[in-house]
Structure formats: structure tokens, C-alpha cells
Amino acid sequence: MKKKHLIASALSLGLLGGAIAVPSAIFADSDAVTDSANTSTTAAQDAVTTTTGDHVITPQRARDVFDDSFNSKNPVSRFVLDPGYGHLKIQAKNTGDSTITFSLVHTDSGKQYIVKTIGAHSNLTWDSVNSFSQGLRSGNYEIQWRAGGDIVRGSAYGVSGQYPSDIQ
């Protein structure tokens, strides 16, 4: 009978020891998480990577900024270009019978960057590289989609990048 209690006690201590070790194992890599409470230091290794603790972080060079489908009158795509991500590529597909006109506006300043048209059942790809070689300013943007009073039918996708090659 004493052997059963001894084995049970040993198992209990083993499980208890394992339970105590689990939280530290779960959070062993928590310094990779970046938030305001994280006090790890970040040092630049080169232009592309940084370290946080003992982890190497490679920043994203391109970011999806919107991905919309349309089947309504006068839809609007809204997005933000973060500082350093001013190169923009827009791919749009018109699946309707009317020509679509769209305009890209920096809503913080009111500056209209482009106005483009897409024929019925056509596609258009536009990027900022040829027109704005230094990229677009950071901030809030919207694209207004119009089809001459008809319903806008189609889809559009936008990606921003740090460098022109990131959106090609």
C-alpha cells in the first residue's frame, strides 16, 4: 500500500513540476512580440533587418492596402499609406457593361492624384512609379468609383511598397 502512495506522490510532484514549467515554456519567446509593454531594445543590423532580443525581424516591404468588390452605385475604397510605403499599385477589373471612372484622392490634403477610366469588361493596372517617382505622401486616401450613374460592378486591389520594385 505504501508503494502506491509513494508512486502517486511522485507522479503528483512530476505533474506539478511539469505544470510549473509549462507557462515558462509557453512564454519563452514572448520577447518577439512588440507592444508598448515590451522593453526589449531594438538595434539596426542593416537596412532590411533588426533584432529584438535574440530574434531577427525582417520588415514587410509591401503591404496590401485594400481589396474590394463592387456591385453598387458610387462605392468608395478607403485606405492608409503608412510613412515609407508611398509606392502604390492599383489593379482594377470592370465586370459591368458601363465604363468605370475612378479618382485617387489624399483625403488629408484634398489632393487628387489621378483620374482613370476602365472600359466595360476590361482590366486596368496603374502604379505610382512613372507618375510619382518618389511615391505618394503618407496618410488617408480614398478612391471614388463611378459608372456614369449606373451600378459599378467589379473589383479592385491595392498594394503599397517601400520601393518601386516592391509593387512591380
CSV table of N, CA and C in Angstrom, one decimal:
chain,number,residue,atom,x,y,z
A,1,MET,N,0.8,-1.2,0.0
A,1,MET,CA,0.0,0.0,0.0
A,1,MET,C,0.9,1.3,0.0
A,2,LYS,N,2.0,1.2,0.7
A,2,LYS,CA,2.9,2.4,0.8
A,2,LYS,C,3.5,2.6,-0.6
A,3,LYS,N,3.7,1.6,-1.4
A,3,LYS,CA,4.3,1.8,-2.7
A,3,LYS,C,3.4,2.6,-3.6
A,4,LYS,N,2.0,2.3,-3.5
A,4,LYS,CA,1.1,3.0,-4.3
A,4,LYS,C,1.1,4.5,-3.9
A,5,HIS,N,1.1,4.8,-2.6
A,5,HIS,CA,1.1,6.2,-2.2
A,5,HIS,C,2.4,6.9,-2.6
A,6,LEU,N,3.5,6.2,-2.6
A,6,LEU,CA,4.8,6.7,-3.0
A,6,LEU,C,4.8,7.0,-4.5
A,7,ILE,N,4.3,6.1,-5.3
A,7,ILE,CA,4.2,6.3,-6.7
A,7,ILE,C,3.2,7.4,-7.0
A,8,ALA,N,2.1,7.5,-6.4
A,8,ALA,CA,1.1,8.5,-6.6
A,8,ALA,C,1.7,9.9,-6.2
A,9,SER,N,2.5,9.9,-5.1
A,9,SER,CA,3.1,11.2,-4.7
A,9,SER,C,4.1,11.6,-5.7
A,10,ALA,N,4.9,10.7,-6.2
A,10,ALA,CA,6.0,11.0,-7.2
A,10,ALA,C,5.3,11.5,-8.4
A,11,LEU,N,4.2,10.9,-8.9
A,11,LEU,CA,3.5,11.3,-10.1
A,11,LEU,C,3.0,12.7,-9.8
A,12,SER,N,2.4,13.0,-8.7
A,12,SER,CA,1.8,14.3,-8.4
A,12,SER,C,2.9,15.4,-8.5
A,13,LEU,N,4.0,15.1,-7.9
A,13,LEU,CA,5.1,16.1,-7.9
A,13,LEU,C,5.6,16.3,-9.3
A,14,GLY,N,5.7,15.2,-10.1
A,14,GLY,CA,6.1,15.3,-11.5
A,14,GLY,C,5.1,16.1,-12.3
A,15,LEU,N,3.9,15.9,-12.1
A,15,LEU,CA,2.8,16.7,-12.8
A,15,LEU,C,2.9,18.1,-12.4
A,16,LEU,N,3.0,18.3,-11.1
A,16,LEU,CA,3.1,19.7,-10.5
A,16,LEU,C,4.3,20.4,-11.1
A,17,GLY,N,5.4,19.7,-11.1
A,17,GLY,CA,6.7,20.3,-11.7
A,17,GLY,C,6.5,20.7,-13.2
A,18,GLY,N,5.8,19.8,-13.9
A,18,GLY,CA,5.5,20.0,-15.3
A,18,GLY,C,4.6,21.2,-15.5
A,19,ALA,N,3.6,21.3,-14.6
A,19,ALA,CA,2.7,22.4,-14.7
A,19,ALA,C,3.3,23.7,-14.5
A,20,ILE,N,4.3,23.7,-13.6
A,20,ILE,CA,5.0,24.9,-13.3
A,20,ILE,C,5.9,25.3,-14.5
A,21,ALA,N,6.5,24.3,-15.1
A,21,ALA,CA,7.4,24.6,-16.2
A,21,ALA,C,6.7,25.0,-17.5
A,22,VAL,N,5.4,24.6,-17.7
A,22,VAL,CA,4.7,24.9,-18.9
A,22,VAL,C,4.5,26.4,-19.2
A,23,PRO,N,4.1,27.2,-18.2
A,23,PRO,CA,4.0,28.6,-18.5
A,23,PRO,C,5.3,29.3,-19.0
A,24,SER,N,6.4,28.9,-18.4
A,24,SER,CA,7.7,29.5,-18.9
A,24,SER,C,8.0,29.0,-20.3
A,25,ALA,N,7.6,27.7,-20.6
A,25,ALA,CA,7.8,27.3,-22.0
A,25,ALA,C,6.9,28.0,-22.9
A,26,ILE,N,5.7,28.2,-22.5
A,26,ILE,CA,4.8,28.9,-23.4
A,26,ILE,C,5.3,30.3,-23.7
A,27,PHE,N,5.8,31.0,-22.7
A,27,PHE,CA,6.2,32.4,-22.9
A,27,PHE,C,7.7,32.6,-23.2
A,28,ALA,N,8.4,31.5,-23.5
A,28,ALA,CA,9.8,31.6,-23.7
A,28,ALA,C,10.2,32.5,-24.9
A,29,ASP,N,9.4,32.6,-25.9
A,29,ASP,CA,9.7,33.5,-27.0
A,29,ASP,C,8.9,34.8,-27.0
A,30,SER,N,8.3,35.2,-25.8
A,30,SER,CA,7.5,36.3,-25.8
A,30,SER,C,8.2,37.6,-26.1
A,31,ASP,N,9.5,37.7,-26.0
A,31,ASP,CA,10.2,38.9,-26.4
A,31,ASP,C,10.1,39.2,-27.9
A,32,ALA,N,9.6,38.3,-28.7
A,32,ALA,CA,9.5,38.5,-30.1
A,32,ALA,C,8.2,39.4,-30.4
A,33,VAL,N,7.3,39.5,-29.4
A,33,VAL,CA,6.1,40.2,-29.5
A,33,VAL,C,6.4,41.7,-29.2
A,34,THR,N,6.0,42.6,-30.1
A,34,THR,CA,6.3,44.0,-29.9
A,34,THR,C,5.0,44.7,-29.4
A,35,ASP,N,5.1,45.3,-28.3
A,35,ASP,CA,4.0,46.1,-27.8
A,35,ASP,C,4.5,47.2,-26.9
A,36,SER,N,3.7,48.0,-26.3
A,36,SER,CA,4.1,49.1,-25.5
A,36,SER,C,4.7,48.7,-24.2
A,37,ALA,N,4.4,47.5,-23.8
A,37,ALA,CA,4.9,46.9,-22.5
A,37,ALA,C,6.3,46.3,-22.7
A,38,ASN,N,6.6,46.0,-23.9
A,38,ASN,CA,7.9,45.3,-24.2
A,38,ASN,C,9.0,46.3,-24.1
A,39,THR,N,10.0,46.0,-23.2
A,39,THR,CA,11.1,46.9,-23.0
A,39,THR,C,12.4,46.4,-23.7
A,40,SER,N,12.3,45.4,-24.6
A,40,SER,CA,13.5,44.9,-25.3
A,40,SER,C,14.0,46.1,-26.2
A,41,THR,N,15.3,46.0,-26.3
A,41,THR,CA,16.0,47.0,-27.2
A,41,THR,C,16.0,46.6,-28.6
A,42,THR,N,15.9,47.5,-29.5
A,42,THR,CA,15.9,47.1,-30.9
A,42,THR,C,17.2,47.8,-31.5
A,43,ALA,N,18.0,47.1,-32.2
A,43,ALA,CA,19.2,47.6,-32.8
A,43,ALA,C,19.2,47.3,-34.3
A,44,ALA,N,19.5,48.3,-35.1
A,44,ALA,CA,19.5,48.0,-36.6
A,44,ALA,C,20.8,47.3,-37.0
A,45,GLN,N,20.6,46.2,-37.7
A,45,GLN,CA,21.7,45.4,-38.2
A,45,GLN,C,22.1,45.9,-39.6
A,46,ASP,N,21.1,46.2,-40.4
A,46,ASP,CA,21.3,46.8,-41.7
A,46,ASP,C,20.0,47.4,-42.2
A,47,ALA,N,19.9,47.8,-43.4
A,47,ALA,CA,18.7,48.5,-43.9
A,47,ALA,C,17.5,47.6,-43.9
A,48,VAL,N,17.6,46.3,-43.9
A,48,VAL,CA,16.5,45.4,-44.1
A,48,VAL,C,16.1,44.6,-42.8
A,49,THR,N,17.0,44.4,-41.8
A,49,THR,CA,16.6,43.6,-40.7
A,49,THR,C,16.9,44.4,-39.4
A,50,THR,N,16.2,44.0,-38.3
A,50,THR,CA,16.5,44.5,-37.0
A,50,THR,C,16.5,43.3,-36.0
A,51,THR,N,17.0,43.5,-34.8
A,51,THR,CA,16.9,42.5,-33.8
A,51,THR,C,16.1,43.0,-32.7
A,52,THR,N,15.3,42.1,-32.1
A,52,THR,CA,14.6,42.3,-30.8
A,52,THR,C,15.0,41.2,-29.9
A,53,GLY,N,15.7,41.4,-28.9
A,53,GLY,CA,16.2,40.3,-28.1
A,53,GLY,C,17.2,39.5,-29.0
A,54,ASP,N,16.9,38.2,-29.1
A,54,ASP,CA,17.8,37.4,-30.0
A,54,ASP,C,17.1,37.0,-31.3
A,55,HIS,N,16.0,37.7,-31.6
A,55,HIS,CA,15.2,37.4,-32.8
A,55,HIS,C,15.5,38.4,-33.9
A,56,VAL,N,15.7,37.9,-35.2
A,56,VAL,CA,15.9,38.8,-36.3
A,56,VAL,C,14.5,39.0,-36.9
A,57,ILE,N,14.2,40.3,-37.2
A,57,ILE,CA,12.9,40.6,-37.8
A,57,ILE,C,13.2,41.3,-39.1
A,58,THR,N,12.5,40.8,-40.2
A,58,THR,CA,12.7,41.4,-41.5
A,58,THR,C,11.4,42.1,-41.8
A,59,PRO,N,11.4,43.5,-41.9
A,59,PRO,CA,10.1,44.2,-42.1
A,59,PRO,C,9.5,43.9,-43.5
A,60,GLN,N,8.2,44.0,-43.5
A,60,GLN,CA,7.5,43.9,-44.8
A,60,GLN,C,7.9,45.0,-45.7
A,61,ARG,N,8.1,44.7,-47.0
A,61,ARG,CA,8.5,45.7,-47.9
A,61,ARG,C,7.3,46.1,-48.8
A,62,ALA,N,6.2,45.3,-48.7
A,62,ALA,CA,5.0,45.6,-49.4
A,62,ALA,C,3.8,45.3,-48.5
A,63,ARG,N,2.7,46.1,-48.6
A,63,ARG,CA,1.5,45.9,-47.8
A,63,ARG,C,0.3,46.0,-48.6
A,64,ASP,N,-0.6,45.0,-48.4
A,64,ASP,CA,-2.0,45.1,-49.1
A,64,ASP,C,-2.7,46.3,-48.4
A,65,VAL,N,-3.3,47.2,-49.2
A,65,VAL,CA,-3.9,48.3,-48.5
A,65,VAL,C,-5.4,48.3,-48.7
A,66,PHE,N,-5.9,47.6,-49.8
A,66,PHE,CA,-7.4,47.4,-49.9
A,66,PHE,C,-7.6,46.3,-50.9
A,67,ASP,N,-8.8,45.7,-50.7
A,67,ASP,CA,-9.2,44.6,-51.6
A,67,ASP,C,-10.7,44.6,-51.6
A,68,ASP,N,-11.3,45.2,-52.6
A,68,ASP,CA,-12.8,45.5,-52.6
A,68,ASP,C,-13.5,44.9,-53.8
A,69,SER,N,-14.7,44.5,-53.6
A,69,SER,CA,-15.6,44.1,-54.7
A,69,SER,C,-16.8,45.0,-54.7
A,70,PHE,N,-17.2,45.3,-56.0
A,70,PHE,CA,-18.3,46.3,-56.1
A,70,PHE,C,-19.5,45.8,-56.8
A,71,ASN,N,-20.7,46.2,-56.4
A,71,ASN,CA,-21.9,45.9,-57.0
A,71,ASN,C,-22.9,46.9,-56.5
A,72,SER,N,-22.6,48.2,-56.6
A,72,SER,CA,-23.4,49.2,-56.1
A,72,SER,C,-23.1,50.5,-56.8
A,73,LYS,N,-23.9,51.5,-56.6
A,73,LYS,CA,-23.6,52.9,-57.2
A,73,LYS,C,-22.7,53.6,-56.3
A,74,ASN,N,-21.7,54.2,-56.9
A,74,ASN,CA,-20.8,55.1,-56.2
A,74,ASN,C,-20.0,54.5,-55.0
A,75,PRO,N,-19.4,53.4,-55.1
A,75,PRO,CA,-18.6,52.8,-54.0
A,75,PRO,C,-17.4,53.6,-53.8
A,76,VAL,N,-16.8,53.5,-52.6
A,76,VAL,CA,-15.5,54.1,-52.2
A,76,VAL,C,-14.6,53.1,-51.6
A,77,SER,N,-13.4,53.2,-52.0
A,77,SER,CA,-12.3,52.4,-51.3
A,77,SER,C,-11.5,53.3,-50.4
A,78,ARG,N,-11.4,53.0,-49.1
A,78,ARG,CA,-10.6,53.8,-48.2
A,78,ARG,C,-9.4,53.0,-47.7
A,79,PHE,N,-8.3,53.7,-47.6
A,79,PHE,CA,-7.1,53.0,-47.1
A,79,PHE,C,-6.1,54.1,-46.6
A,80,VAL,N,-5.0,53.6,-45.9
A,80,VAL,CA,-4.0,54.4,-45.4
A,80,VAL,C,-2.6,54.0,-45.9
A,81,LEU,N,-1.8,55.0,-46.4
A,81,LEU,CA,-0.5,54.7,-46.7
A,81,LEU,C,0.4,55.1,-45.6
A,82,ASP,N,1.1,54.1,-45.0
A,82,ASP,CA,2.0,54.4,-43.9
A,82,ASP,C,3.2,55.1,-44.3
A,83,PRO,N,3.9,55.9,-43.5
A,83,PRO,CA,5.1,56.5,-43.8
A,83,PRO,C,6.1,55.5,-44.3
A,84,GLY,N,6.8,55.8,-45.4
A,84,GLY,CA,7.7,54.9,-46.0
A,84,GLY,C,7.2,53.9,-47.0
A,85,TYR,N,5.9,53.9,-47.2
A,85,TYR,CA,5.2,52.9,-48.1
A,85,TYR,C,4.4,53.7,-49.1
A,86,GLY,N,5.0,54.7,-49.8
A,86,GLY,CA,4.3,55.5,-50.7
A,86,GLY,C,4.2,55.1,-52.1
A,87,HIS,N,4.8,54.0,-52.5
A,87,HIS,CA,4.7,53.5,-53.8
A,87,HIS,C,3.4,52.6,-53.9
A,88,LEU,N,2.5,52.9,-54.8
A,88,LEU,CA,1.2,52.3,-54.8
A,88,LEU,C,0.9,51.7,-56.2
A,89,LYS,N,0.3,50.5,-56.1
A,89,LYS,CA,-0.2,49.8,-57.3
A,89,LYS,C,-1.6,49.5,-57.1
A,90,ILE,N,-2.4,49.8,-58.2
A,90,ILE,CA,-3.9,49.5,-58.1
A,90,ILE,C,-4.2,48.6,-59.3
A,91,GLN,N,-4.9,47.5,-59.0
A,91,GLN,CA,-5.3,46.6,-60.1
A,91,GLN,C,-6.9,46.6,-60.0
A,92,ALA,N,-7.5,46.9,-61.1
A,92,ALA,CA,-9.0,47.0,-61.1
A,92,ALA,C,-9.6,46.2,-62.2
A,93,LYS,N,-10.7,45.6,-62.0
A,93,LYS,CA,-11.4,44.8,-63.0
A,93,LYS,C,-12.9,45.3,-63.1
A,94,ASN,N,-13.3,45.7,-64.3
A,94,ASN,CA,-14.6,46.1,-64.6
A,94,ASN,C,-15.4,45.0,-65.2
A,95,THR,N,-16.3,44.4,-64.4
A,95,THR,CA,-17.1,43.3,-64.9
A,95,THR,C,-18.5,43.8,-65.4
A,96,GLY,N,-18.7,45.1,-65.4
A,96,GLY,CA,-20.0,45.6,-65.8
A,96,GLY,C,-20.0,46.0,-67.3
A,97,ASP,N,-21.2,46.5,-67.7
A,97,ASP,CA,-21.4,47.0,-69.1
A,97,ASP,C,-21.1,48.5,-69.3
A,98,SER,N,-20.8,49.2,-68.2
A,98,SER,CA,-20.6,50.6,-68.3
A,98,SER,C,-19.1,50.9,-68.0
A,99,THR,N,-18.6,52.0,-68.6
A,99,THR,CA,-17.2,52.4,-68.3
A,99,THR,C,-17.1,52.9,-66.8
A,100,ILE,N,-16.1,52.5,-66.1
A,100,ILE,CA,-15.9,53.0,-64.8
A,100,ILE,C,-14.8,54.1,-64.8
A,101,THR,N,-15.1,55.1,-64.0
A,101,THR,CA,-14.1,56.2,-63.8
A,101,THR,C,-13.7,56.2,-62.3
A,102,PHE,N,-12.4,56.2,-62.0
A,102,PHE,CA,-12.1,56.3,-60.6
A,102,PHE,C,-11.1,57.4,-60.4
A,103,SER,N,-11.1,58.0,-59.2
A,103,SER,CA,-10.2,59.1,-58.8
A,103,SER,C,-9.6,58.7,-57.5
A,104,LEU,N,-8.3,59.0,-57.4
A,104,LEU,CA,-7.5,58.7,-56.2
A,104,LEU,C,-7.2,60.0,-55.5
A,105,VAL,N,-7.7,60.2,-54.2
A,105,VAL,CA,-7.6,61.4,-53.5
A,105,VAL,C,-7.0,61.2,-52.2
A,106,HIS,N,-6.0,62.1,-51.8
A,106,HIS,CA,-5.4,62.1,-50.5
A,106,HIS,C,-6.3,62.9,-49.7
A,107,THR,N,-7.1,62.3,-48.8
A,107,THR,CA,-8.2,63.0,-48.1
A,107,THR,C,-7.7,63.9,-47.0
A,108,ASP,N,-6.5,63.7,-46.5
A,108,ASP,CA,-5.9,64.7,-45.5
A,108,ASP,C,-5.6,66.0,-46.1
A,109,SER,N,-5.2,66.1,-47.4
A,109,SER,CA,-4.9,67.4,-48.0
A,109,SER,C,-5.9,67.8,-49.1
A,110,GLY,N,-6.8,66.8,-49.6
A,110,GLY,CA,-7.7,67.1,-50.6
A,110,GLY,C,-7.0,67.0,-52.0
A,111,LYS,N,-5.8,66.6,-52.1
A,111,LYS,CA,-5.1,66.5,-53.4
A,111,LYS,C,-5.6,65.3,-54.1
A,112,GLN,N,-6.0,65.5,-55.4
A,112,GLN,CA,-6.4,64.5,-56.3
A,112,GLN,C,-5.2,64.0,-57.1
A,113,TYR,N,-4.8,62.8,-57.0
A,113,TYR,CA,-3.6,62.3,-57.7
A,113,TYR,C,-3.9,61.9,-59.1
A,114,ILE,N,-4.9,61.1,-59.3
A,114,ILE,CA,-5.2,60.6,-60.7
A,114,ILE,C,-6.7,60.5,-60.9
A,115,VAL,N,-7.1,60.4,-62.1
A,115,VAL,CA,-8.4,60.1,-62.6
A,115,VAL,C,-8.2,59.1,-63.8
A,116,LYS,N,-8.7,57.9,-63.7
A,116,LYS,CA,-8.5,56.9,-64.7
A,116,LYS,C,-9.9,56.3,-65.1
A,117,THR,N,-10.0,55.7,-66.3
A,117,THR,CA,-11.2,55.1,-66.8
A,117,THR,C,-10.8,53.6,-67.1
A,118,ILE,N,-11.8,52.8,-66.9
A,118,ILE,CA,-11.7,51.3,-67.3
A,118,ILE,C,-12.9,51.0,-68.1
A,119,GLY,N,-12.7,50.6,-69.4
A,119,GLY,CA,-13.8,50.2,-70.2
A,119,GLY,C,-14.6,49.0,-69.7
A,120,ALA,N,-15.8,48.9,-70.3
A,120,ALA,CA,-16.6,47.7,-69.9
A,120,ALA,C,-15.9,46.4,-70.1
A,121,HIS,N,-16.0,45.5,-69.1
A,121,HIS,CA,-15.4,44.2,-69.2
A,121,HIS,C,-13.9,44.3,-69.5
A,122,SER,N,-13.2,45.2,-68.8
A,122,SER,CA,-11.8,45.4,-69.0
A,122,SER,C,-11.1,45.4,-67.7
A,123,ASN,N,-9.8,45.4,-67.7
A,123,ASN,CA,-8.9,45.5,-66.6
A,123,ASN,C,-8.0,46.7,-66.7
A,124,LEU,N,-7.5,47.2,-65.6
A,124,LEU,CA,-6.5,48.3,-65.6
A,124,LEU,C,-5.5,48.0,-64.4
A,125,THR,N,-4.3,48.2,-64.7
A,125,THR,CA,-3.2,48.2,-63.7
A,125,THR,C,-2.6,49.6,-63.7
A,126,TRP,N,-2.5,50.2,-62.6
A,126,TRP,CA,-1.8,51.5,-62.5
A,126,TRP,C,-0.9,51.5,-61.3
A,127,ASP,N,0.3,52.1,-61.5
A,127,ASP,CA,1.2,52.2,-60.4
A,127,ASP,C,1.8,53.6,-60.3
A,128,SER,N,2.2,54.0,-59.2
A,128,SER,CA,2.7,55.4,-59.0
A,128,SER,C,4.1,55.6,-59.5
A,129,VAL,N,4.8,54.6,-59.9
A,129,VAL,CA,6.2,54.7,-60.2
A,129,VAL,C,6.5,55.7,-61.4
A,130,ASN,N,5.8,55.6,-62.5
A,130,ASN,CA,6.0,56.5,-63.6
A,130,ASN,C,5.6,58.0,-63.3
A,131,SER,N,4.5,58.1,-62.7
A,131,SER,CA,3.9,59.5,-62.4
A,131,SER,C,4.5,60.1,-61.2
A,132,PHE,N,4.8,59.4,-60.2
A,132,PHE,CA,5.2,59.9,-58.9
A,132,PHE,C,6.4,59.1,-58.4
A,133,SER,N,7.6,59.4,-59.0
A,133,SER,CA,8.8,58.5,-58.8
A,133,SER,C,9.2,58.5,-57.3
A,134,GLN,N,8.9,59.5,-56.6
A,134,GLN,CA,9.3,59.5,-55.2
A,134,GLN,C,8.2,58.9,-54.3
A,135,GLY,N,7.1,58.5,-54.9
A,135,GLY,CA,6.0,57.9,-54.2
A,135,GLY,C,5.0,58.9,-53.8
A,136,LEU,N,3.9,58.4,-53.2
A,136,LEU,CA,2.8,59.3,-52.7
A,136,LEU,C,3.0,59.6,-51.3
A,137,ARG,N,2.4,60.7,-50.8
A,137,ARG,CA,2.6,61.1,-49.4
A,137,ARG,C,1.8,60.1,-48.5
A,138,SER,N,2.2,60.0,-47.3
A,138,SER,CA,1.5,59.1,-46.3
A,138,SER,C,0.2,59.7,-45.9
A,139,GLY,N,-0.7,58.9,-45.4
A,139,GLY,CA,-1.9,59.4,-44.9
A,139,GLY,C,-3.1,58.7,-45.4
A,140,ASN,N,-4.3,59.3,-45.3
A,140,ASN,CA,-5.6,58.7,-45.6
A,140,ASN,C,-5.9,59.0,-47.1
A,141,TYR,N,-6.4,57.9,-47.7
A,141,TYR,CA,-6.8,58.0,-49.1
A,141,TYR,C,-8.1,57.4,-49.4
A,142,GLU,N,-8.7,57.9,-50.4
A,142,GLU,CA,-10.0,57.2,-50.9
A,142,GLU,C,-10.0,57.2,-52.4
A,143,ILE,N,-10.6,56.2,-52.9
A,143,ILE,CA,-10.8,56.0,-54.4
A,143,ILE,C,-12.3,56.0,-54.6
A,144,GLN,N,-12.8,57.0,-55.4
A,144,GLN,CA,-14.2,57.0,-55.7
A,144,GLN,C,-14.4,56.3,-57.0
A,145,TRP,N,-15.3,55.4,-57.1
A,145,TRP,CA,-15.6,54.6,-58.3
A,145,TRP,C,-17.0,55.0,-58.8
A,146,ARG,N,-17.0,55.4,-60.1
A,146,ARG,CA,-18.3,55.8,-60.7
A,146,ARG,C,-18.5,55.1,-62.1
A,147,ALA,N,-19.7,54.9,-62.4
A,147,ALA,CA,-20.1,54.3,-63.7
A,147,ALA,C,-21.2,55.1,-64.4
A,148,GLY,N,-21.0,56.4,-64.4
A,148,GLY,CA,-22.0,57.3,-65.1
A,148,GLY,C,-23.4,57.1,-64.7
A,149,GLY,N,-23.6,57.0,-63.4
A,149,GLY,CA,-24.9,56.8,-62.8
A,149,GLY,C,-25.4,55.3,-62.7
A,150,ASP,N,-24.7,54.4,-63.4
A,150,ASP,CA,-25.0,53.0,-63.3
A,150,ASP,C,-24.3,52.4,-62.1
A,151,ILE,N,-24.7,51.1,-61.9
A,151,ILE,CA,-24.1,50.4,-60.8
A,151,ILE,C,-22.6,50.0,-61.2
A,152,VAL,N,-21.7,50.2,-60.3
A,152,VAL,CA,-20.3,49.8,-60.5
A,152,VAL,C,-20.2,48.3,-60.2
A,153,ARG,N,-19.7,47.6,-61.2
A,153,ARG,CA,-19.6,46.1,-61.0
A,153,ARG,C,-18.1,45.8,-61.3
A,154,GLY,N,-17.5,45.2,-60.3
A,154,GLY,CA,-16.1,44.8,-60.5
A,154,GLY,C,-15.4,44.6,-59.2
A,155,SER,N,-14.1,44.7,-59.2
A,155,SER,CA,-13.2,44.6,-58.0
A,155,SER,C,-12.0,45.4,-58.2
A,156,ALA,N,-11.3,45.7,-57.1
A,156,ALA,CA,-10.1,46.4,-57.1
A,156,ALA,C,-9.2,46.0,-55.9
A,157,TYR,N,-7.9,46.1,-56.2
A,157,TYR,CA,-6.9,45.6,-55.2
A,157,TYR,C,-5.8,46.6,-55.2
A,158,GLY,N,-5.3,47.0,-54.0
A,158,GLY,CA,-4.2,47.9,-53.9
A,158,GLY,C,-3.1,47.4,-53.0
A,159,VAL,N,-1.8,47.6,-53.4
A,159,VAL,CA,-0.7,47.3,-52.6
A,159,VAL,C,0.3,48.4,-52.6
A,160,SER,N,0.9,48.7,-51.4
A,160,SER,CA,1.8,49.8,-51.3
A,160,SER,C,3.2,49.1,-50.9
A,161,GLY,N,4.3,49.9,-51.3
A,161,GLY,CA,5.6,49.3,-51.0
A,161,GLY,C,6.6,50.4,-50.6
A,162,GLN,N,7.7,50.0,-50.1
A,162,GLN,CA,8.7,50.9,-49.7
A,162,GLN,C,9.5,51.4,-50.9
A,163,TYR,N,9.7,50.5,-51.9
A,163,TYR,CA,10.5,50.8,-53.1
A,163,TYR,C,9.7,50.5,-54.3
A,164,PRO,N,9.9,51.1,-55.4
A,164,PRO,CA,9.2,50.8,-56.7
A,164,PRO,C,9.2,49.3,-57.0
A,165,SER,N,10.3,48.6,-56.8
A,165,SER,CA,10.4,47.2,-57.1
A,165,SER,C,9.5,46.3,-56.2
A,166,ASP,N,9.0,46.9,-55.1
A,166,ASP,CA,8.1,46.1,-54.2
A,166,ASP,C,6.7,45.9,-54.8
A,167,ILE,N,6.4,46.8,-55.7
A,167,ILE,CA,5.0,46.7,-56.2
A,167,ILE,C,4.9,46.3,-57.7
A,168,GLN,N,6.1,46.0,-58.2
A,168,GLN,CA,6.1,45.5,-59.6
A,168,GLN,C,5.7,44.1,-59.8
